[in-house]
XYZ file of C-alpha atoms in Angstrom:
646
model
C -33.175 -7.505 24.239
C -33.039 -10.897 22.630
C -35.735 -12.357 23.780
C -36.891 -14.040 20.554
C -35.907 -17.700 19.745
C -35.260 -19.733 16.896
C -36.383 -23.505 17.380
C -34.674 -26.511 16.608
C -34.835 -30.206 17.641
C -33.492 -31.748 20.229
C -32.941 -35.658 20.080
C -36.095 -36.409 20.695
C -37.426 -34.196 18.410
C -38.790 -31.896 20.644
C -38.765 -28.563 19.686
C -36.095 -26.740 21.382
C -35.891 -23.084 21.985
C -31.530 -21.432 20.672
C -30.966 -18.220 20.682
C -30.962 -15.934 17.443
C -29.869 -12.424 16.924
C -33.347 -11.492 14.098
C -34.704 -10.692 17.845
C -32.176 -8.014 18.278
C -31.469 -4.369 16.827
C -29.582 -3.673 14.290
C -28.003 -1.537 12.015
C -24.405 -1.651 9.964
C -22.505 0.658 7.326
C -24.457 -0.643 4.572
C -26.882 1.241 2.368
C -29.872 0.074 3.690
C -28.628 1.787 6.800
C -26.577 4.415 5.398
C -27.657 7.166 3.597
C -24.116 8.415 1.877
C -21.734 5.324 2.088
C -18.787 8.331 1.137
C -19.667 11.506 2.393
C -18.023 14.585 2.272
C -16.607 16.513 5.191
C -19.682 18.781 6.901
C -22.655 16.745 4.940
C -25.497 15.534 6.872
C -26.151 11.759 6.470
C -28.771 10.139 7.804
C -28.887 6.243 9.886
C -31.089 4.044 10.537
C -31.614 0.788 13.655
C -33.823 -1.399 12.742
C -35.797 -2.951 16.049
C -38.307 -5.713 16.180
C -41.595 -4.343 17.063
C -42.097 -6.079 20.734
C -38.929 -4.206 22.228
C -41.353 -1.641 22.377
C -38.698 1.463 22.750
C -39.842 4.597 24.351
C -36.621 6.239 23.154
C -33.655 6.243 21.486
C -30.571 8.464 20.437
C -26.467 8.443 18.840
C -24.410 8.906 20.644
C -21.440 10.289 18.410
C -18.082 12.505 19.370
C -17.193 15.810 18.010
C -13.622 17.419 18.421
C -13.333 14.543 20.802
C -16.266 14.983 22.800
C -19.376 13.141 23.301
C -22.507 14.605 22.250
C -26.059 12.966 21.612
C -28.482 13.190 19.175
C -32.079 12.206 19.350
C -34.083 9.515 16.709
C -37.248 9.552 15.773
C -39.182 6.785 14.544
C -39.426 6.303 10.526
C -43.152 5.899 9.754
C -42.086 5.343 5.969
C -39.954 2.501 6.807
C -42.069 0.822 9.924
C -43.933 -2.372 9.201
C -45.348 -5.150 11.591
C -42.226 -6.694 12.214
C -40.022 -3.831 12.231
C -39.652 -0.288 13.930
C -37.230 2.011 12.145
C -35.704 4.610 13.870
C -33.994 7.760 12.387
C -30.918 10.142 13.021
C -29.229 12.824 11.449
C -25.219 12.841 12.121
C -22.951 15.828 10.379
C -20.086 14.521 9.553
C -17.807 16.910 11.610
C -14.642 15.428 11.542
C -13.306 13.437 8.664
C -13.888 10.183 10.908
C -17.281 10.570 12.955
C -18.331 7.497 15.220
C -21.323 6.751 16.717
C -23.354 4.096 18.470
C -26.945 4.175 19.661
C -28.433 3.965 23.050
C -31.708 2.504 23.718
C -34.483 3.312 26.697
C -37.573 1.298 27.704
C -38.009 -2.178 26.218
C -37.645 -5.336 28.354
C -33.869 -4.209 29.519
C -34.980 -0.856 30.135
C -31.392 0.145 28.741
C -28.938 -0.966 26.068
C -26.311 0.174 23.823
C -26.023 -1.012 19.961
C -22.467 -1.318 18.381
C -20.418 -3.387 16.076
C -20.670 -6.218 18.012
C -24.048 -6.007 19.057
C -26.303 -5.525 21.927
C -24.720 -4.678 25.240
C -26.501 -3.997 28.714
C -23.409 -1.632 29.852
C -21.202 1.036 28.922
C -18.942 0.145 25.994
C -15.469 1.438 24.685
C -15.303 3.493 21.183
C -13.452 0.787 19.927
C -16.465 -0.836 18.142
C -18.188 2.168 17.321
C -19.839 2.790 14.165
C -17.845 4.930 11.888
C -19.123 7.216 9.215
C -15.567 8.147 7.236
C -15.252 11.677 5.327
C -11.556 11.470 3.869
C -10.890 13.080 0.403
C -10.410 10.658 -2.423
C -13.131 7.472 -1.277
C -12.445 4.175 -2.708
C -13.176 2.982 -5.654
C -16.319 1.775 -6.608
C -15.544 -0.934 -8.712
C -13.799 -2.482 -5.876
C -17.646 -3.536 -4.422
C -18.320 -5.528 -7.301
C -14.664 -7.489 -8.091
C -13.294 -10.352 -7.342
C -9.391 -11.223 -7.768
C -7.499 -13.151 -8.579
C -3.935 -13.232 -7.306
C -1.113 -14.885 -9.791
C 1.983 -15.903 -8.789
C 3.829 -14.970 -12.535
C 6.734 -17.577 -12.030
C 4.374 -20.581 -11.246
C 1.120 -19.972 -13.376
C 1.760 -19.790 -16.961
C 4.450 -20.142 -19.358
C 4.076 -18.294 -23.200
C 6.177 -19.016 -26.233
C 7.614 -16.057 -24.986
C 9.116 -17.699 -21.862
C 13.049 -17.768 -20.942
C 12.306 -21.645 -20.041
C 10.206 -22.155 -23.966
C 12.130 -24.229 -25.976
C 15.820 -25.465 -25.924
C 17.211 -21.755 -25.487
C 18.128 -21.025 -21.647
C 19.185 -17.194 -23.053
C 17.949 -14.703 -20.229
C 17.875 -17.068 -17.023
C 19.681 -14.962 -14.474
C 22.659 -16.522 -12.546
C 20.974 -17.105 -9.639
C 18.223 -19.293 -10.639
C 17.790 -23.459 -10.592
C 15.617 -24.284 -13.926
C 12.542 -26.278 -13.560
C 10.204 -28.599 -15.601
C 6.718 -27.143 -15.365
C 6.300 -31.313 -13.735
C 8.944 -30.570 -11.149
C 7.728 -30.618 -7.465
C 8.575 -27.165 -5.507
C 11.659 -27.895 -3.263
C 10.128 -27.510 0.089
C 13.099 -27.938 2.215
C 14.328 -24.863 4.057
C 17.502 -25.338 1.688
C 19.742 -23.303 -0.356
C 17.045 -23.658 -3.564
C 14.280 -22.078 -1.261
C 13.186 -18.934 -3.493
C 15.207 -20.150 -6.601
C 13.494 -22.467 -8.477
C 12.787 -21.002 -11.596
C 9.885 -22.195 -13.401
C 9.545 -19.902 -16.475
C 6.218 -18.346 -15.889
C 5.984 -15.248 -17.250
C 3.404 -11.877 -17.597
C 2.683 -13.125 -21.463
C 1.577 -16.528 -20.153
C -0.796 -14.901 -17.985
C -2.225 -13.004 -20.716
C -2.760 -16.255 -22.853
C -4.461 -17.696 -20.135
C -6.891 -14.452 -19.089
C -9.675 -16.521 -20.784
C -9.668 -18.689 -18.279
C -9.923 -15.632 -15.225
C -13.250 -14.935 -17.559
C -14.505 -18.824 -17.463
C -13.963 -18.791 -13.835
C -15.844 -14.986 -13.438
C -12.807 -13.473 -11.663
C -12.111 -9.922 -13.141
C -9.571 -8.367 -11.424
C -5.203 -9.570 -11.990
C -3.295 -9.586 -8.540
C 0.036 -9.734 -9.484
C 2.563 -11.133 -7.180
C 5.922 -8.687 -8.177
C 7.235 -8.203 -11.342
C 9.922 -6.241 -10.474
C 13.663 -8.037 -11.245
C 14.719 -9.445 -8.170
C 16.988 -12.395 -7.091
C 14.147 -14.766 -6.464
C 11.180 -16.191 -7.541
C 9.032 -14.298 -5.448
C 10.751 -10.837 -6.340
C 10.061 -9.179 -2.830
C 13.619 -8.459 -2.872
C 13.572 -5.981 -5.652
C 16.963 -4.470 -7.703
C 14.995 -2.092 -8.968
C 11.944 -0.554 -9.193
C 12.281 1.184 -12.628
C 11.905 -2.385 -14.725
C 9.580 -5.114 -15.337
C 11.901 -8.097 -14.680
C 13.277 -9.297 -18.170
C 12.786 -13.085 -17.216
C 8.664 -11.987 -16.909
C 8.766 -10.790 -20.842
C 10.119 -6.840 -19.649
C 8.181 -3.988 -19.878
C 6.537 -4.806 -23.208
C 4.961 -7.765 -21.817
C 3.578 -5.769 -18.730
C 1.897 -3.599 -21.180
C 0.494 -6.530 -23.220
C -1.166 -7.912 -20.194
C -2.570 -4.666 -19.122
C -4.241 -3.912 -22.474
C -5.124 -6.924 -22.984
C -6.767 -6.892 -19.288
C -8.877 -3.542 -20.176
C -10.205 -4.696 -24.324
C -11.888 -7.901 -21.941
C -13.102 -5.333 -18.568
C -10.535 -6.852 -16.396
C -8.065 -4.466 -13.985
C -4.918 -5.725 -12.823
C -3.452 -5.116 -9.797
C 0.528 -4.692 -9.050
C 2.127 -6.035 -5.294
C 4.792 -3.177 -4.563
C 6.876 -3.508 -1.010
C 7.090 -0.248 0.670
C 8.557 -1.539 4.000
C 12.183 -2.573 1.673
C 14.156 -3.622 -0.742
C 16.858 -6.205 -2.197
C 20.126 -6.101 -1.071
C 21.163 -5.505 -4.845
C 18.758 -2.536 -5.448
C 20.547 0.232 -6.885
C 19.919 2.715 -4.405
C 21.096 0.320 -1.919
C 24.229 -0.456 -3.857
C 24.917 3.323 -4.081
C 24.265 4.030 -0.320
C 27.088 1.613 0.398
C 29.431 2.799 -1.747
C 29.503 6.410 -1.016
C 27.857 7.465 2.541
C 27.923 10.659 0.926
C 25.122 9.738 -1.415
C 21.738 11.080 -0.478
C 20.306 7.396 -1.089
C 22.235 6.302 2.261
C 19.384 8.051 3.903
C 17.088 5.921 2.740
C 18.023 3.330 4.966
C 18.915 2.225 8.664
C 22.309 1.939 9.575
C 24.100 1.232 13.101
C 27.530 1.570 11.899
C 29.141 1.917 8.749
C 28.624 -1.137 7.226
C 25.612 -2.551 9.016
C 22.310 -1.652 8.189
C 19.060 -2.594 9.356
C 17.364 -6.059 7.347
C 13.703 -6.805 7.225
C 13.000 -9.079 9.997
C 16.667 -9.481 10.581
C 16.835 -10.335 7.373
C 20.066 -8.801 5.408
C 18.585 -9.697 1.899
C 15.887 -7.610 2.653
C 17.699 -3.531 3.785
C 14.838 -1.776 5.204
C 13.579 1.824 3.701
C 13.486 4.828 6.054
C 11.303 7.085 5.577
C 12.843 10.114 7.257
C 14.542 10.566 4.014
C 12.378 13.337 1.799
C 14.112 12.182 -1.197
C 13.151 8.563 -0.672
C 9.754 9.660 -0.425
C 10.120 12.163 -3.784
C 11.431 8.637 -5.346
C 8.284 6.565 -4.049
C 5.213 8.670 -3.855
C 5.733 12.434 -5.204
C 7.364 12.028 -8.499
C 5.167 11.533 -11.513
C 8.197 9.068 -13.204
C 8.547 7.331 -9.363
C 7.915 4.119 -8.774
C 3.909 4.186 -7.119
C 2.846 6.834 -10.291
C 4.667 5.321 -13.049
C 3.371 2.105 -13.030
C -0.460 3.292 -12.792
C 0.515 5.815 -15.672
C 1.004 4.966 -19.175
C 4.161 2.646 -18.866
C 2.358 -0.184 -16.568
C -1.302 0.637 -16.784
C -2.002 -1.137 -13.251
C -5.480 -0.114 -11.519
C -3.950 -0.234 -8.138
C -1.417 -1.767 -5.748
C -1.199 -4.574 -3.347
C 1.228 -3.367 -0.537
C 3.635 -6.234 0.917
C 3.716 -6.132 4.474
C 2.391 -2.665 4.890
C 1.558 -2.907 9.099
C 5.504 -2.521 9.214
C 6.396 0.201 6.742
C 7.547 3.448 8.187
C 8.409 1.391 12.013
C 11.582 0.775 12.889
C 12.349 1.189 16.582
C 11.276 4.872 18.050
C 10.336 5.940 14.725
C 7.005 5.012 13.386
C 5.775 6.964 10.312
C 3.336 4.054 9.378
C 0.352 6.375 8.896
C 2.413 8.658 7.208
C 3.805 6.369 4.598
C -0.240 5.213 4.058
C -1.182 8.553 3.541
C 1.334 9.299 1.078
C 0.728 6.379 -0.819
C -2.596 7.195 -1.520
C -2.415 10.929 -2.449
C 0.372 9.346 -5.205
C -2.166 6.559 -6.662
C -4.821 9.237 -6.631
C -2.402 12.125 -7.904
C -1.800 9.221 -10.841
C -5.487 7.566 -11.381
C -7.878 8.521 -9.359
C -9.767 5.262 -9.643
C -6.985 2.954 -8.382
C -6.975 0.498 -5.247
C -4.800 0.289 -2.577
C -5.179 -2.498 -0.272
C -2.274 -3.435 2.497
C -1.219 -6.780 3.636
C -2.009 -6.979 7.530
C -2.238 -10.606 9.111
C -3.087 -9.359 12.778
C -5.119 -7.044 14.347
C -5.570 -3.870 11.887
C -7.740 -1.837 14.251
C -5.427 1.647 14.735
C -3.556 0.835 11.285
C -7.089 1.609 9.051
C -7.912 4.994 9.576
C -9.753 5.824 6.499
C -7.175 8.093 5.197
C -4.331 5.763 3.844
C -4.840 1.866 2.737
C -8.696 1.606 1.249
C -8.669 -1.712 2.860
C -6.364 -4.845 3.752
C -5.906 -8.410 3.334
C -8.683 -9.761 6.022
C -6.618 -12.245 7.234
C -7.484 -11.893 11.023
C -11.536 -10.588 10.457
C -11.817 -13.503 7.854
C -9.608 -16.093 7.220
C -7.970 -17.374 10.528
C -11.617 -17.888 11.908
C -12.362 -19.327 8.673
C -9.812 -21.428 9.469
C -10.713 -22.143 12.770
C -13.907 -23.257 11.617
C -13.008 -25.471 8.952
C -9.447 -27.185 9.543
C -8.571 -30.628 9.629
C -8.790 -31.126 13.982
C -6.291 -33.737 13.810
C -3.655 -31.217 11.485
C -3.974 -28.290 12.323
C -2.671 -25.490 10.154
C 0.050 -22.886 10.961
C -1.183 -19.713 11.767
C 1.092 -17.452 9.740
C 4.006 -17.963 12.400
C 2.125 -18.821 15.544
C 3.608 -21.186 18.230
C 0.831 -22.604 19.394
C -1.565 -25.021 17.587
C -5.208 -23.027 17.440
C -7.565 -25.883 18.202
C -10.822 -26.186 15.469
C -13.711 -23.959 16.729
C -17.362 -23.620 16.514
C -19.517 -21.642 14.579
C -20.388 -19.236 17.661
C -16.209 -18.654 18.476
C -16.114 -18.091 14.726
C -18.923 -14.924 14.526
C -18.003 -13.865 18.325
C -13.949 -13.199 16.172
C -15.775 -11.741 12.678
C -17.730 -9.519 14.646
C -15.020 -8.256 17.182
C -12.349 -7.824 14.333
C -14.509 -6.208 11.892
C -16.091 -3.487 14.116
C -12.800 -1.731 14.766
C -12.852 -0.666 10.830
C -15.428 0.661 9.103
C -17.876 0.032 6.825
C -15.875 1.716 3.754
C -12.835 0.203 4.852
C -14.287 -3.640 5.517
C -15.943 -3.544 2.081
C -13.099 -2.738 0.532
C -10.581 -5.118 1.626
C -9.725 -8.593 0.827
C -11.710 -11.850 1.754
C -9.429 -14.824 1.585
C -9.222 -18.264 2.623
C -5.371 -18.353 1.996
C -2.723 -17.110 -0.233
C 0.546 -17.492 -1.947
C 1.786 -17.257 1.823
C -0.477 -19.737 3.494
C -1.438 -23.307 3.186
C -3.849 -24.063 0.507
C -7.449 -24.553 1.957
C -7.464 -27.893 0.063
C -4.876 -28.867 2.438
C -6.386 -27.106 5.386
C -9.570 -28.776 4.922
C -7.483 -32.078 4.032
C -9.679 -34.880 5.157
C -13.160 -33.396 3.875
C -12.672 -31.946 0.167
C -16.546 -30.987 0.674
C -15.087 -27.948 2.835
C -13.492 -26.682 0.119
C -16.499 -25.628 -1.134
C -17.878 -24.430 2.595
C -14.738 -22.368 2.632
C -15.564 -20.788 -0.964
C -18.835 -20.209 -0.147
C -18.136 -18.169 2.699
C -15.459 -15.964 0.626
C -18.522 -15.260 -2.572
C -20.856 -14.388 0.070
C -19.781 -12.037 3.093
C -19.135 -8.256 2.501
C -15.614 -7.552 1.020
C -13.785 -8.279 -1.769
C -13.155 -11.848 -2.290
C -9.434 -12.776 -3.609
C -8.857 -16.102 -4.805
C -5.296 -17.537 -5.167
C -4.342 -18.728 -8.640
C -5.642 -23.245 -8.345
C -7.846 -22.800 -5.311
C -10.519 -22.638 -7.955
C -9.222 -26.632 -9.068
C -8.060 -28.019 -6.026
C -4.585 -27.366 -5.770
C -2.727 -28.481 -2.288
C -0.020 -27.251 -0.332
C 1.090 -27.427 3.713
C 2.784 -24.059 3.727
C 3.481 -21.004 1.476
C 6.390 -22.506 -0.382
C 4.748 -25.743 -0.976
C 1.902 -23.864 -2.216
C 3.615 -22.168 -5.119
C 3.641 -25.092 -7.258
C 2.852 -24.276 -10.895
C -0.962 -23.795 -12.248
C -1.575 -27.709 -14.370
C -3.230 -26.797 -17.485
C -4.317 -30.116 -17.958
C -8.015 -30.120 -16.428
C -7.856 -33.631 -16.065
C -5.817 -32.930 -12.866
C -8.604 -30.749 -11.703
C -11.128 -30.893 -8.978
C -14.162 -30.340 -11.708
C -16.454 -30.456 -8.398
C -14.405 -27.602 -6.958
C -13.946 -25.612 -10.425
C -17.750 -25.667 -10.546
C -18.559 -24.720 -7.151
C -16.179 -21.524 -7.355
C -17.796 -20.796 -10.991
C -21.750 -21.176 -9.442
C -20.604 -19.132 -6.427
C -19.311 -16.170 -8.367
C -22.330 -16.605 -10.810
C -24.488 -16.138 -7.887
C -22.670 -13.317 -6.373
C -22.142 -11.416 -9.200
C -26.111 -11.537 -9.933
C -27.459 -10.353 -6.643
C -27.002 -6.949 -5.384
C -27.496 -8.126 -1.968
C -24.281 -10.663 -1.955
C -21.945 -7.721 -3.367
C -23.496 -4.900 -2.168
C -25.481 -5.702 1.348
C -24.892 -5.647 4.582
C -24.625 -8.113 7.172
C -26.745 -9.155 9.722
C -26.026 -12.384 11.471
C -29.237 -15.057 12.119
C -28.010 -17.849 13.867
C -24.523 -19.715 14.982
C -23.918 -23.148 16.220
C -20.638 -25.553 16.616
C -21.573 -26.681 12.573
C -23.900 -24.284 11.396
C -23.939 -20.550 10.665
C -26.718 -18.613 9.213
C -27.284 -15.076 8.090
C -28.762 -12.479 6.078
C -27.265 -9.894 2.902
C -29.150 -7.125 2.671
C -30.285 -4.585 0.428
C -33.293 -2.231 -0.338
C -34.563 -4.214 -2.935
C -33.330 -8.379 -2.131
C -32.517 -10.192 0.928
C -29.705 -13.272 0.255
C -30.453 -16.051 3.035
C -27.030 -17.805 3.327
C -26.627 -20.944 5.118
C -23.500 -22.412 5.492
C -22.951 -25.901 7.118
C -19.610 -27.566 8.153
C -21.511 -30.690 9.128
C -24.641 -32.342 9.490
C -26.895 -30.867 11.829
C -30.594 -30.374 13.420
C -32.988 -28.838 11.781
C -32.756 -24.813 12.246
C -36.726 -22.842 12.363
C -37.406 -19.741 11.988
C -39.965 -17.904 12.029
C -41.322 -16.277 8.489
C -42.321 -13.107 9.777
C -38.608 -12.492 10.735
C -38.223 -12.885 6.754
C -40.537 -10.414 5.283
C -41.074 -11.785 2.017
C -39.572 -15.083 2.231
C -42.084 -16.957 0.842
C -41.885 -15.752 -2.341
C -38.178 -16.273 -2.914
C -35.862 -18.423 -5.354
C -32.525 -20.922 -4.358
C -29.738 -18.573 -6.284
C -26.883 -21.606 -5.180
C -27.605 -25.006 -3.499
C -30.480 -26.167 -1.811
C -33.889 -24.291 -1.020
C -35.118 -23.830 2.535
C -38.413 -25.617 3.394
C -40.908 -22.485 3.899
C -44.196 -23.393 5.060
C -46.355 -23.044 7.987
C -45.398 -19.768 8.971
C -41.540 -21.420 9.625
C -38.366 -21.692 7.724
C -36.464 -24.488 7.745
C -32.803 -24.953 6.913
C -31.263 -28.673 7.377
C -28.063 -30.356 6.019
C -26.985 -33.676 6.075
C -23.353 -32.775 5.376
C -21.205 -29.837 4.525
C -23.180 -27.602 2.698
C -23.536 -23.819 1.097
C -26.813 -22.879 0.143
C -28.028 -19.163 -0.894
C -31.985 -18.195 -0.968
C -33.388 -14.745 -1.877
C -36.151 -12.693 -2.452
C -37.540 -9.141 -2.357
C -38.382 -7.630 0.891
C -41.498 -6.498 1.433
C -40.976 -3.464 3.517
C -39.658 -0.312 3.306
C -40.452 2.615 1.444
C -36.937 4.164 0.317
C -36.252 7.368 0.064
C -33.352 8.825 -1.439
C -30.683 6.426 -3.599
C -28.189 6.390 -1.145
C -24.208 7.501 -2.686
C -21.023 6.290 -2.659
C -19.255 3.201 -1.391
């Protein structure tokens, strides 16, 4: 059932027949396709697949599961929505159970028989795995989330107030463990005793002096790396979780940045690590000096004295969540540590959960789920408009349920294919630990791994998450990309245009470099003569454009075309359509036919260069790496209800 063809040249200039998916059916978790993006448990919500007219169907129906069994429901066609390109077809789905999938299956047409799920057309029997997924859990996301884009700050390395322990000639405050540094100094990259040391003197105040700049750039949302006192830079290895760390300006200064944050619209997000502690936390300290003490259960220990570390890592005791109290500490207790912070003495909007796939596992216990769960019912119990998005850099499809994290960091559905797609072939990057060198892919490997990944979430969950094209963990994509700065842009362009949240590490934005996480942290130059002014500008244009369509933040996705340097598709919403093409190279001309596009020819170029529309074709060339967005206003379907949630 893809019969229909794009045409491009070959090197001849022949026209040459490639495959597109516009030929296909479709449908996704979107609004346009969606009639209640957050239902409640037992509503009725209605779907919609969108077929090109010439399949010529002779029937269709869902095929959903109830109480674990599959049961099908019949569509009809949508004579409100129907047009000459397009046949709509309708179903009703009760939402049952608080997660109800669903695909469709298809009769007549040229196949005769077909299924439709998140990764497409298929001509057999599928797994559930890719199903659509219509998600009734109490408490939906948030949804300001849709609209945001971050901004994630590493407080030690991006700015430093009058305020700072490191201002001045006074050195009052810097804890014991800590090497001083000149805001000039390069980050000590060596695996060495100074790794997570260096102590630059960036603090929460500085990032508050600096929030115009978040504004300039038309990021509103604060990711803050930990603020909690700690014996590094990083402060993953918390000492306690009842402080802002006095080095970062204390608990005042927390409070300052937060209200600050709110009088300009902006949220700020916290990073809290449920999966451990520091070695010199106090409940750690007390659970080794008396094994009497009820916080020795909130550990693992094999003997007496040894206890289970992070990752084998004894700086890092890991938090065991058989212990009741321990979760009365975290979750339950207005004053404890997930509540607090949202309440009046932090005024976060949310949390950023370090290394969240592995809290609650140890061995034969595995309370993961759990843990999630918990974590939300506390961030709702204390502000019910909050985020919570987990860190997951693998495969997240049983660890997204609905019901716990509203989303994760999208590093495997978005950022190692972006990576794929974009790194330097002759240095390549490493893949968050991997032992083998990923070689530099096409555009087809890179939609075949976007599609795969993202249809084992759903729609609620995958628009909620974070987009990223690296972090204070990774290499910086100006490194990644090293040889071709025009790829930065490629890179950012892809981030400010596909559903999700985008999250942009603190100097992306400017150009900052960096081979691996460590070498990454280097501190934020103020002087914008050492900026990338072609990259600053790109980022600003990009968010410009995404925060003006409704289609770019609030669309679905529906992919057009893929080839080794090219990939096309389409953001939709009931009332625009955002073309994006996105080239990694020069390449042939890419046609398409108008009436694919209803309403093309009456659209605008919202970033880069416009298509050539003429002659009943659309055109889209590039003579080098390139981003371009074009929209317009469908003309189609008549709407009927405003669709909720999301």
């Amino acid at each position: 059932m893809t019969g229909e063809k794009a045409l491009t040249q070959d090197d001849t200039g022949a026209l040459t027949p490639v495959p597109t998916w516009l030929s296909a059916p479709h449908h996704d978790g979107s609004a346009l396709y969606v009639s209640d993006l957050a239902p409640r448990l037992g509503r009725t919500v209605t779907v919609w697949l969108r077929v090109p007219v010439e399949l010529d169907l002779s029937d269709v129906h869902v095929r959903t599961v109830l109480d674990g069994e599959p049961a099908f429901v019949a569509a009809t066609v949508d004579r409100r929505r129907t047009d000459g390109t397009d046949t709509w077809w309708r179903a009703r789905l009760r939402c049952h159970n608080p997660v109800t999938s669903y695909r469709w299956v298809l009769v007549g047409g040229p196949t005769g028989y077909a299924w439709v799920n998140g990764t497409g057309v298929h001509l057999r029997d599928v797994p559930d795995a890719s199903d659509f997924r219509l998600v009734a859990h109490p408490s939906p996301p948030p949804l300001w989330a849709r609209d945001a884009v971050v901004y994630q700050i590493f407080p030690d390395r991006f700015a430093k107030s009058a305020r700072s322990v490191l201002a001045g000639r006074s050195r009052k405050g810097i804890p014991e463990w800590a090497v001083p540094a000149r805001w000039t100094d390069p980050v000590h990259n060596l695996r060495g005793e100074d790794l997570g040391r260096q102590l630059y003197g960036g603090d929460l105040d500085g990032v508050t002096e600096h929030l115009d700049h978040l504004e300039r750039l038309g990021a509103d949302v604060v990711y803050l790396t930990p603020f909690f006192p700690g014996r590094s830079n990083h402060r993953y290895d918390a000492s306690t979780f009842d402080a802002v760390d006095p080095v970062l300006g204390g608990d005042e200064a927390l409070r300052r940045l937060t209200g600050a944050a709110h009088e300009r619209g902006l949220k700020v997000l916290g990073d809290f690590t449920t999966n451990h502690t520091g070695n010199t936390h106090e409940w750690f300290l007390a659970s080794r000096a008396d094994p009497e003490a009820p916080e020795r259960d909130f550990y693992f220990w094999t003997s007496r004295d040894e206890y289970v570390g992070w990752l084998g890592v004894a700086s890092l005791p890991k938090l065991n969540y058989d212990s009741t109290e321990l979760r009365h500490r975290v979750f339950d207790d207005p004053r404890g540590v997930v509540q607090r912070w949202l309440g009046a003495d932090g005024g976060l909007d949310g949390w950023r959960v370090d290394v969240a796939n592995m809290t609650g596992r140890q061995g034969g216990q595995d309370r993961y789920h759990e843990v999630a769960t918990w974590m939300r019912e506390s961030v709702v119990a204390a502000r019910p408009g909050a985020l919570v998005v987990g860190e997951h850099v693998h495969d997240y499809s049983l660890d997204v349920p609905g019901d716990g994290w509203h989303g994760v960091m999208n590093y495997a559905g978005f950022t190692k294919p972006v990576w794929t797609w974009l790194c330097d072939a002759h240095d390549p990057p490493d893949f968050l630990g991997s032992p083998v060198v990923v070689p530099r892919l096409g555009g087809e490997a890179v939609v075949e791994t976007m599609r795969e990944f993202t249809s084992h979430i759903s729609w609620q969950a995958l628009t909620h998450s974070f987009n990223l094209v690296g972090s204070h963990d990774t290499t910086r994509i100006r490194s990644l990309v090293d040889r071709d700065p025009r790829l930065v842009e490629v890179a950012a362009g892809l981030l400010l245009t596909m559903p999700s949240v985008p999250m942009i590490t603190y100097g992306d934005e400017i150009g900052m470099e960096g081979t691996f996480g460590e070498d990454g942290r280097r501190p934020m130059p103020w002087d914008e003569r050492r900026w990338d002014s072609g990259i600053f500008e790109a980022y600003r244009a990009l968010i410009s454009a995404r925060r003006a369509s409704v289609a770019l933040r609030h669309g679905g996705l529906r992919w057009v075309y893929a080839a080794a340097d090219v990939l096309v598709y389409l953001r939709e919403a009931a009332g625009e359509t955002a073309l994006v093409h996105v080239a990694r190279a020069a390449h042939e001309p890419v046609r398409i036919e108008s009436r694919r596009l209803p309403g093309v020819d009456g659209g605008h170029a919202a970033y880069g260069p416009a298509p050539e529309v003429a002659h009943g074709t659309v055109t889209l060339t590039a003579t080098g790496p390139q981003v371009s967005v074009y929209s317009w206003e469908p003309r189609r379907v008549r709407r009927g209800r405003t669709p909720r949630g999301g």
